[in-house]
PDB file of C-alpha atoms in Angstrom:
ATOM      1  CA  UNK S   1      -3.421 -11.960 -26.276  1.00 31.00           C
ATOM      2  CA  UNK S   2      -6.971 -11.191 -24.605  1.00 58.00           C
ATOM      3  CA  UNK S   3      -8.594 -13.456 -22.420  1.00 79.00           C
ATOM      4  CA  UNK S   4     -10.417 -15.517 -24.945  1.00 80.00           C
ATOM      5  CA  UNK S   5     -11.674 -18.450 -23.063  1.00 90.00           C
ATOM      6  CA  UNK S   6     -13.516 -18.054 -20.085  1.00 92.00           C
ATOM      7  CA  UNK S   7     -16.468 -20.900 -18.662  1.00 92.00           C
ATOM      8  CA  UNK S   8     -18.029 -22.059 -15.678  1.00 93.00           C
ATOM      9  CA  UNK S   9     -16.667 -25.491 -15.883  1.00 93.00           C
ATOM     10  CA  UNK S  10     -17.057 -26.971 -12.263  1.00 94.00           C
ATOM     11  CA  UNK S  11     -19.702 -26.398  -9.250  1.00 93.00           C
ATOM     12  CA  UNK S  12     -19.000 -27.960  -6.248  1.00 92.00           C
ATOM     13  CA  UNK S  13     -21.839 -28.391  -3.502  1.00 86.00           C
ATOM     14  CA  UNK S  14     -21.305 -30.036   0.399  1.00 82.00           C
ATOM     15  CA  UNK S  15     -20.931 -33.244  -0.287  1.00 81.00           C
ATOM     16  CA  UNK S  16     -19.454 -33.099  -3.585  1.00 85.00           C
ATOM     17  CA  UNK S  17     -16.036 -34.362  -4.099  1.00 89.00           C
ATOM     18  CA  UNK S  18     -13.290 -32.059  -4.836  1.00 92.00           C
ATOM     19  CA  UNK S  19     -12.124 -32.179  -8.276  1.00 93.00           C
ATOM     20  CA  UNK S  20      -8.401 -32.637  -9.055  1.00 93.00           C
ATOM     21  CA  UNK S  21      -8.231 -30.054 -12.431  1.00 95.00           C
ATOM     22  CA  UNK S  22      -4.712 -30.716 -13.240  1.00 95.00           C
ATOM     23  CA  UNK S  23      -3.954 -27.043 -13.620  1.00 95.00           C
ATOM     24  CA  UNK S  24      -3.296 -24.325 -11.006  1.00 96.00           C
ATOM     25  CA  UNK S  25      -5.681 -22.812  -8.728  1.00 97.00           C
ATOM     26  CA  UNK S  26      -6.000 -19.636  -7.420  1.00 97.00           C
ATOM     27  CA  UNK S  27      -9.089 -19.054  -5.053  1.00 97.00           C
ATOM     28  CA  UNK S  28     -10.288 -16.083  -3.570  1.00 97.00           C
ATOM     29  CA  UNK S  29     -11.992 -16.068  -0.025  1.00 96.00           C
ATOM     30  CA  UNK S  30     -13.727 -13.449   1.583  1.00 94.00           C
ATOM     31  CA  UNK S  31     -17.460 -12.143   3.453  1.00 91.00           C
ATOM     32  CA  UNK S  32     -20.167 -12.552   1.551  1.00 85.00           C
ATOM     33  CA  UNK S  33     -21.013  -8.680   0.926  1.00 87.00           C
ATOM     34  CA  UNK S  34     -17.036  -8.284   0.297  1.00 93.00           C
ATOM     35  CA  UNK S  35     -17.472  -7.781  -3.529  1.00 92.00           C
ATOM     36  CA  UNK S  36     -15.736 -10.900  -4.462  1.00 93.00           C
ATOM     37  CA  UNK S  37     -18.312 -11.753  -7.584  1.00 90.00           C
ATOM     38  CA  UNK S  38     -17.446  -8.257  -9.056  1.00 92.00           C
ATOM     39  CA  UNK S  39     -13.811  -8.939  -8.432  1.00 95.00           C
ATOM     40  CA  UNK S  40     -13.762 -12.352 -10.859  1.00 94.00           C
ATOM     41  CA  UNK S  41     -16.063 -10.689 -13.139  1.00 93.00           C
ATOM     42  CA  UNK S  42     -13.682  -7.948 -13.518  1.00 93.00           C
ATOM     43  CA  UNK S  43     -10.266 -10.229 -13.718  1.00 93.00           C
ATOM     44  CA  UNK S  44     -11.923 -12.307 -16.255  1.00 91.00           C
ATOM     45  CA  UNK S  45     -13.152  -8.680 -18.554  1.00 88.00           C
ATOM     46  CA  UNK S  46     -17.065 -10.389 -17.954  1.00 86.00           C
ATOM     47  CA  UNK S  47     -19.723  -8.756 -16.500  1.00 80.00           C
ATOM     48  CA  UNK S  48     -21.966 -10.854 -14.961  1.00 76.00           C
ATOM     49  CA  UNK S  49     -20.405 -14.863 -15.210  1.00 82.00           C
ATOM     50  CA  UNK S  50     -20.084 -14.899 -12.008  1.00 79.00           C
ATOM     51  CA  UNK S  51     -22.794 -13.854 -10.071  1.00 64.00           C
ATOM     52  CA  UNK S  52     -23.246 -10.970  -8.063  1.00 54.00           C
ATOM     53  CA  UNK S  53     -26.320 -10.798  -5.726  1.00 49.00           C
ATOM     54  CA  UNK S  54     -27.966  -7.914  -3.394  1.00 47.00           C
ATOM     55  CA  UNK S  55     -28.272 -11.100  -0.858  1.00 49.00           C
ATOM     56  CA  UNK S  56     -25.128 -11.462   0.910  1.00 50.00           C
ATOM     57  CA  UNK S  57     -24.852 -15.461   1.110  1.00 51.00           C
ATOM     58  CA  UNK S  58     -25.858 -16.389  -2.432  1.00 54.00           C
ATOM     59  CA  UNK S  59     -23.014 -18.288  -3.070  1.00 58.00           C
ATOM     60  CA  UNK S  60     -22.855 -21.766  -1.542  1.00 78.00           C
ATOM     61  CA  UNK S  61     -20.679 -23.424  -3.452  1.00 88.00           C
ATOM     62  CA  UNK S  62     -17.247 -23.799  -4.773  1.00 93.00           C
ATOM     63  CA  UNK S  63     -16.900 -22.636  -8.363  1.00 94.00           C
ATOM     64  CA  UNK S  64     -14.271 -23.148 -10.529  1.00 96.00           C
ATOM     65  CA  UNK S  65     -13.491 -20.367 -13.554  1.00 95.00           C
ATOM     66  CA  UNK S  66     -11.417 -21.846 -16.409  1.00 95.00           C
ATOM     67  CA  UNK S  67      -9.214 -19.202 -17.888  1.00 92.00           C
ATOM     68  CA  UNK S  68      -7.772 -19.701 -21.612  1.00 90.00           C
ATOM     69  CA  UNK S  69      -7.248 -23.492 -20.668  1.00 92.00           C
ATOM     70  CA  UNK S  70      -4.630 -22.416 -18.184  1.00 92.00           C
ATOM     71  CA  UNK S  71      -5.659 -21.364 -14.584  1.00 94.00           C
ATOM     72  CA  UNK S  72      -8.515 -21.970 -12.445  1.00 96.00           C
ATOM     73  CA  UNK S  73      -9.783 -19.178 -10.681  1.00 96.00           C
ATOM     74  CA  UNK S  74     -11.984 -20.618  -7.363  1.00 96.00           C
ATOM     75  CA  UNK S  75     -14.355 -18.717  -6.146  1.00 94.00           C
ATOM     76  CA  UNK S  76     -15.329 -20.196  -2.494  1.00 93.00           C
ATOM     77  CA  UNK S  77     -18.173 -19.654  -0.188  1.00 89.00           C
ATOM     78  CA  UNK S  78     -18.625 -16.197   1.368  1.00 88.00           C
ATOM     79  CA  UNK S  79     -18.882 -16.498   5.031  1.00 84.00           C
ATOM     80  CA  UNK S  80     -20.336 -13.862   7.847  1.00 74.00           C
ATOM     81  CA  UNK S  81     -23.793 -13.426   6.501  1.00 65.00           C
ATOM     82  CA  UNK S  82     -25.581 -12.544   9.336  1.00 53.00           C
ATOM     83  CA  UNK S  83     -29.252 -14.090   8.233  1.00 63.00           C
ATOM     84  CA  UNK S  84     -27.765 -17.608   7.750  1.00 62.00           C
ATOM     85  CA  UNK S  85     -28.119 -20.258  10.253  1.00 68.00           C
ATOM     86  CA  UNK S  86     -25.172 -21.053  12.390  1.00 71.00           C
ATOM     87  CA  UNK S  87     -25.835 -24.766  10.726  1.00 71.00           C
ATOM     88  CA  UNK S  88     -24.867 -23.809   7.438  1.00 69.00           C
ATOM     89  CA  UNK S  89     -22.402 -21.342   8.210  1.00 66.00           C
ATOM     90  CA  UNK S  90     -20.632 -24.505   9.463  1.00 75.00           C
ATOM     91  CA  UNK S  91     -21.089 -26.475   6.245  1.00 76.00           C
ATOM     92  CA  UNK S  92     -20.075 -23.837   4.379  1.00 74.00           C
ATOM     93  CA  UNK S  93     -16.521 -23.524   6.511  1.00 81.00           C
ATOM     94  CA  UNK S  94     -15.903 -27.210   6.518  1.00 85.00           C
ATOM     95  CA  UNK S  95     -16.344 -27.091   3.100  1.00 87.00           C
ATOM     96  CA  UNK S  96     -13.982 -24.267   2.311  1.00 89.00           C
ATOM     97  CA  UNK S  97     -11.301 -26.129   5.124  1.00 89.00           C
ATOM     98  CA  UNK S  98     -11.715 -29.027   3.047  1.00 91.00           C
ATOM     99  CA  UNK S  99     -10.690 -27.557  -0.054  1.00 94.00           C
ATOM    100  CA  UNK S 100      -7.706 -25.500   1.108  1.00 93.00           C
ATOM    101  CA  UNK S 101      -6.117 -28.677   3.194  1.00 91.00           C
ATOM    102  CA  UNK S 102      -6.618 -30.752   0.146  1.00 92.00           C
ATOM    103  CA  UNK S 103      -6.763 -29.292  -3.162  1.00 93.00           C
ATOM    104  CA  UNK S 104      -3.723 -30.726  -5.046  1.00 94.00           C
ATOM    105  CA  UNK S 105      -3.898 -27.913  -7.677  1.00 96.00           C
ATOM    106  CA  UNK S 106      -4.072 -25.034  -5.502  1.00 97.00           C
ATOM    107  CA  UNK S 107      -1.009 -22.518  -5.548  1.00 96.00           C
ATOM    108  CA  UNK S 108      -2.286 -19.541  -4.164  1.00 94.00           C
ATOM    109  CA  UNK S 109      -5.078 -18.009  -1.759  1.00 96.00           C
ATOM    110  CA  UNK S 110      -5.959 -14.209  -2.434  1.00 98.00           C
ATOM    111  CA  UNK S 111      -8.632 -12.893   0.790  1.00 97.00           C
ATOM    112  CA  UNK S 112     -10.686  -9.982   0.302  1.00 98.00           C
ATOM    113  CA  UNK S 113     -11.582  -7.348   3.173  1.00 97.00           C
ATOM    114  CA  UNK S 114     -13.450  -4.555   2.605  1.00 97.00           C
ATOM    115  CA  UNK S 115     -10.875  -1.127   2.976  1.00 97.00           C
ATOM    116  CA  UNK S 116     -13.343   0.890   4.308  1.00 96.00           C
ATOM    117  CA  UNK S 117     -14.004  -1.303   8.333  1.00 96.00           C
ATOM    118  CA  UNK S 118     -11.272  -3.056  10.253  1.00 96.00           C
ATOM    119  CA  UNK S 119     -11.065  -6.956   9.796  1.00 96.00           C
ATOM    120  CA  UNK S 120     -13.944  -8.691  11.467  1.00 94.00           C
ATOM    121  CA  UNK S 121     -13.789 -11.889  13.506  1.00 92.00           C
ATOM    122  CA  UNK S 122     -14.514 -13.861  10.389  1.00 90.00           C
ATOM    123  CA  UNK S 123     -11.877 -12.439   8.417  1.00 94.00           C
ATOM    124  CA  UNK S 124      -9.256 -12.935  11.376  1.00 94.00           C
ATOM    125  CA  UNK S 125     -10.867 -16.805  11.257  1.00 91.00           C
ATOM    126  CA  UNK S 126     -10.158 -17.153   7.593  1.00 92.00           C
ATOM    127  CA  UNK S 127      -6.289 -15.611   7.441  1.00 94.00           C
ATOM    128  CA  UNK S 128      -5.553 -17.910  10.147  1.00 93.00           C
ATOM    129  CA  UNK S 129      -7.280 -20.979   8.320  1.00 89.00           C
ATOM    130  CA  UNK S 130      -5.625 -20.124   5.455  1.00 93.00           C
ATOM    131  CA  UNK S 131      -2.158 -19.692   7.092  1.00 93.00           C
ATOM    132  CA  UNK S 132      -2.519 -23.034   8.954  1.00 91.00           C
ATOM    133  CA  UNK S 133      -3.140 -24.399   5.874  1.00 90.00           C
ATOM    134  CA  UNK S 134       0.379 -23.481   4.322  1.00 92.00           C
ATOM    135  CA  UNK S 135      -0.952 -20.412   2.681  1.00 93.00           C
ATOM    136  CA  UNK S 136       0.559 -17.085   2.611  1.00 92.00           C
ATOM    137  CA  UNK S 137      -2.804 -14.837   1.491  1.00 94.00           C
ATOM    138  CA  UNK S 138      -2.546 -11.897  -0.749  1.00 96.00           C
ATOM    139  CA  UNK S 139      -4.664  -9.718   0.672  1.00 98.00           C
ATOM    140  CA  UNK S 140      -7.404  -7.465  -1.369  1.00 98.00           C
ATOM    141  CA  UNK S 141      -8.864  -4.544  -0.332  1.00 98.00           C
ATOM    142  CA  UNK S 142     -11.644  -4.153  -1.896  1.00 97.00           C
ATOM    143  CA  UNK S 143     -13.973  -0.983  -2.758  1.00 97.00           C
ATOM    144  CA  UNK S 144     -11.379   1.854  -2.450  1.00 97.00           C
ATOM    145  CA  UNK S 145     -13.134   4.024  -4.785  1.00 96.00           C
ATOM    146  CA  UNK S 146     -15.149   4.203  -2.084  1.00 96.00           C
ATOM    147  CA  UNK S 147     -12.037   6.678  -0.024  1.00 96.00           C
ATOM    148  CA  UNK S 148     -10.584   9.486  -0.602  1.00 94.00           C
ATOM    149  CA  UNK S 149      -6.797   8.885  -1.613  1.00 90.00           C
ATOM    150  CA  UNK S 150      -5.809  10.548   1.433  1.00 94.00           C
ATOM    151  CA  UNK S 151      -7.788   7.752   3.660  1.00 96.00           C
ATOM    152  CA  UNK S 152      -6.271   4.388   1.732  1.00 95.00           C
ATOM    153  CA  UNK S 153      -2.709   4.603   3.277  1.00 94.00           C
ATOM    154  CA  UNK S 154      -4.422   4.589   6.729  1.00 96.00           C
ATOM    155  CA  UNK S 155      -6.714   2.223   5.953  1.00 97.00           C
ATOM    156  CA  UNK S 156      -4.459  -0.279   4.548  1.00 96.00           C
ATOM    157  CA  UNK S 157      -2.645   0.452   7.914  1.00 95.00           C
ATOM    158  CA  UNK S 158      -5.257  -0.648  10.177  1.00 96.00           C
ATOM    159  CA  UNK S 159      -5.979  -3.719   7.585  1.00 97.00           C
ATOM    160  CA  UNK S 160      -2.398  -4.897   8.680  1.00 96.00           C
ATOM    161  CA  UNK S 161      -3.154  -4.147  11.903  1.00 96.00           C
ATOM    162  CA  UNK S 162      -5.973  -6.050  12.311  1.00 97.00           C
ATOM    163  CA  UNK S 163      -4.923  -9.112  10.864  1.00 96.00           C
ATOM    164  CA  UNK S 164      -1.349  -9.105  12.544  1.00 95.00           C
ATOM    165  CA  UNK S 165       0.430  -9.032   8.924  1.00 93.00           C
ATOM    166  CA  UNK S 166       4.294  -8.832   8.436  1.00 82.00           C
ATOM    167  CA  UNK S 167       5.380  -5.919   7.130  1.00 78.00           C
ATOM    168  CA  UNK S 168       6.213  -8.065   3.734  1.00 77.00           C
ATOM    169  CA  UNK S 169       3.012  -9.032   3.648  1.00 86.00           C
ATOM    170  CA  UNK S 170       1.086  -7.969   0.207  1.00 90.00           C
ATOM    171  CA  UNK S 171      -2.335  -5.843   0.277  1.00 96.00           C
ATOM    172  CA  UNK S 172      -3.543  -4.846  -3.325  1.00 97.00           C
ATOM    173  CA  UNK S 173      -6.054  -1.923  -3.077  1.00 97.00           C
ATOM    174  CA  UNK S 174      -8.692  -3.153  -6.000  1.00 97.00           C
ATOM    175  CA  UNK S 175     -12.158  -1.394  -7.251  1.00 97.00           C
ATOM    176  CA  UNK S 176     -14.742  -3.025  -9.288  1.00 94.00           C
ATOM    177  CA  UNK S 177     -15.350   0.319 -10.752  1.00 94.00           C
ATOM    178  CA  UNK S 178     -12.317   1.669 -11.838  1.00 95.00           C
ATOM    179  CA  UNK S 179     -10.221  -1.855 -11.919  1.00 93.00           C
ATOM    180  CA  UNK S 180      -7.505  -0.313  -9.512  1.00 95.00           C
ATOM    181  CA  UNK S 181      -5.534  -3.288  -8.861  1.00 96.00           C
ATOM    182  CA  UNK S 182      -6.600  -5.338 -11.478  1.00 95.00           C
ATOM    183  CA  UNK S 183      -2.941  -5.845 -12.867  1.00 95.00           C
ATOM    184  CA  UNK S 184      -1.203  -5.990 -10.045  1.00 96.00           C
ATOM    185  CA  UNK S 185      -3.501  -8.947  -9.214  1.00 96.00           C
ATOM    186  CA  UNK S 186      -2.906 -10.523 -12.542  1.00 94.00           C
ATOM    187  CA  UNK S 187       0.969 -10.134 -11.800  1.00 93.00           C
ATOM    188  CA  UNK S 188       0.564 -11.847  -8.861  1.00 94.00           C
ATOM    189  CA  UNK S 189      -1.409 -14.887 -10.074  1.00 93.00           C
ATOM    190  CA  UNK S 190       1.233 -15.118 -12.542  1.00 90.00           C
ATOM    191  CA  UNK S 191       4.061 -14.938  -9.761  1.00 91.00           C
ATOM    192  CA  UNK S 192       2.272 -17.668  -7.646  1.00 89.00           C
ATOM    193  CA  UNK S 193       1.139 -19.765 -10.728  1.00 88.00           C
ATOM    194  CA  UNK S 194       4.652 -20.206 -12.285  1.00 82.00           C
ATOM    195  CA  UNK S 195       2.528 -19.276 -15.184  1.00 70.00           C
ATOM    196  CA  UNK S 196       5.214 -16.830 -16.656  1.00 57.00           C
ATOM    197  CA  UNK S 197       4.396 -14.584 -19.844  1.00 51.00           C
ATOM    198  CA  UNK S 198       1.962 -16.211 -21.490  1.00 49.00           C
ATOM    199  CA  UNK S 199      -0.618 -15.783 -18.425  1.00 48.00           C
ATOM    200  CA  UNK S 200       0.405 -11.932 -18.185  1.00 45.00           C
ATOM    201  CA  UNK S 201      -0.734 -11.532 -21.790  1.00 48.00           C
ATOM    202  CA  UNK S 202      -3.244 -13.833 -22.012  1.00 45.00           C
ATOM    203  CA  UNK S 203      -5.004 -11.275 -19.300  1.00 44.00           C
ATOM    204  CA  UNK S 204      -4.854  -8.388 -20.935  1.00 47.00           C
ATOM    205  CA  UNK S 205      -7.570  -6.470 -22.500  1.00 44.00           C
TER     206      UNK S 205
END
């Protein structure tokens, strides 16, 4: 079955309060120029629902992607833009703290980091929030059609590295333009969802 509903249902500012959806969350964290709009858009088969923006920082809210009636997808807040004030950047984190330590719904956290640079300070921040939080993150590295095939192996290395991972720990090379990944992603929603086969078919195209 192909993906046949997809909406915008629910946009959550600051000081809005968190809704409780009843059905499972899966959110995906990550720095603002990380290419987590083009990720969504390409999990859901849309091209432009959510977002994407040449200003890093665009998105300041938490929203909420309603898939077939069945899963959320939750796009937070990108953090690290440079060219926002330290004031906000704190909002925003609080924000995305308060959803992960009290979302009832959520069953999974996926983090993107870009293949191509070591993890920055931010993305070391945001593993650890998410870990302290009772998360285990799937990590996605994102733009890999941006390496040569030789270069991802050593690049996922360094990735692993640089955010002290276990050596079970899960990183899912992913490409807006090609969709490398893109499955393997979907089979891991399904994994953390409990969603079985009817999410693994309703997601493909």
């Amino acid at each position: 079955m192909i993906i046949k509903n997809v909406s915008l249902d629910i946009v959550c500012g600051i000081t809005s309060r968190l809704p409780e959806t009843g059905r499972p969350e899966v959110a995906f964290a990550g720095k603002s120029n990380v290419g987590k709009s083009s990720l969504i858009n390409g999990l859901m088969n849309r091209k432009s629902l959510a977002r994407t923006s040449a200003q890093p920082g665009k998105t300041q809210t938490i929203n909420y992607y309603n898939i077939n009636e069945a899963v959320y997808l939750v796009d937070l807040p990108g953090y690290g833009y440079a060219k926002v004030p330290e004031s906000e950047k704190a909002k925003w984190g609080r924000m995305i703290e308060r959803y992960l330590h009290t979302s009832r719904d959520l069953r999974a956290v996926f983090l993107l980091v870009d293949i191509r640079h070591a993890p920055s300070a931010n993305d070391r921040q945001m593993y650890r929030w998410i870990c302290e939080n009772g998360y285990e993150p799937v990590i996605i590295a994102t733009k890999s059609d941006k390496l040569k095939r030789s270069q991802v192996q050593n690049s996922i290395r360094i990735l692993q590295e640089g955010l002290g991972l276990g050596p079970a720990s899960r990183i899912i090379p992913f490409s807006a333009v090609t969709k490398q990944g893109r499955e393997e992603i979907w089979e891991q929603i399904d994994i953390l969802t409990g969603q079985g086969e009817d999410l693994t078919e309703m997601t493909k195209a």
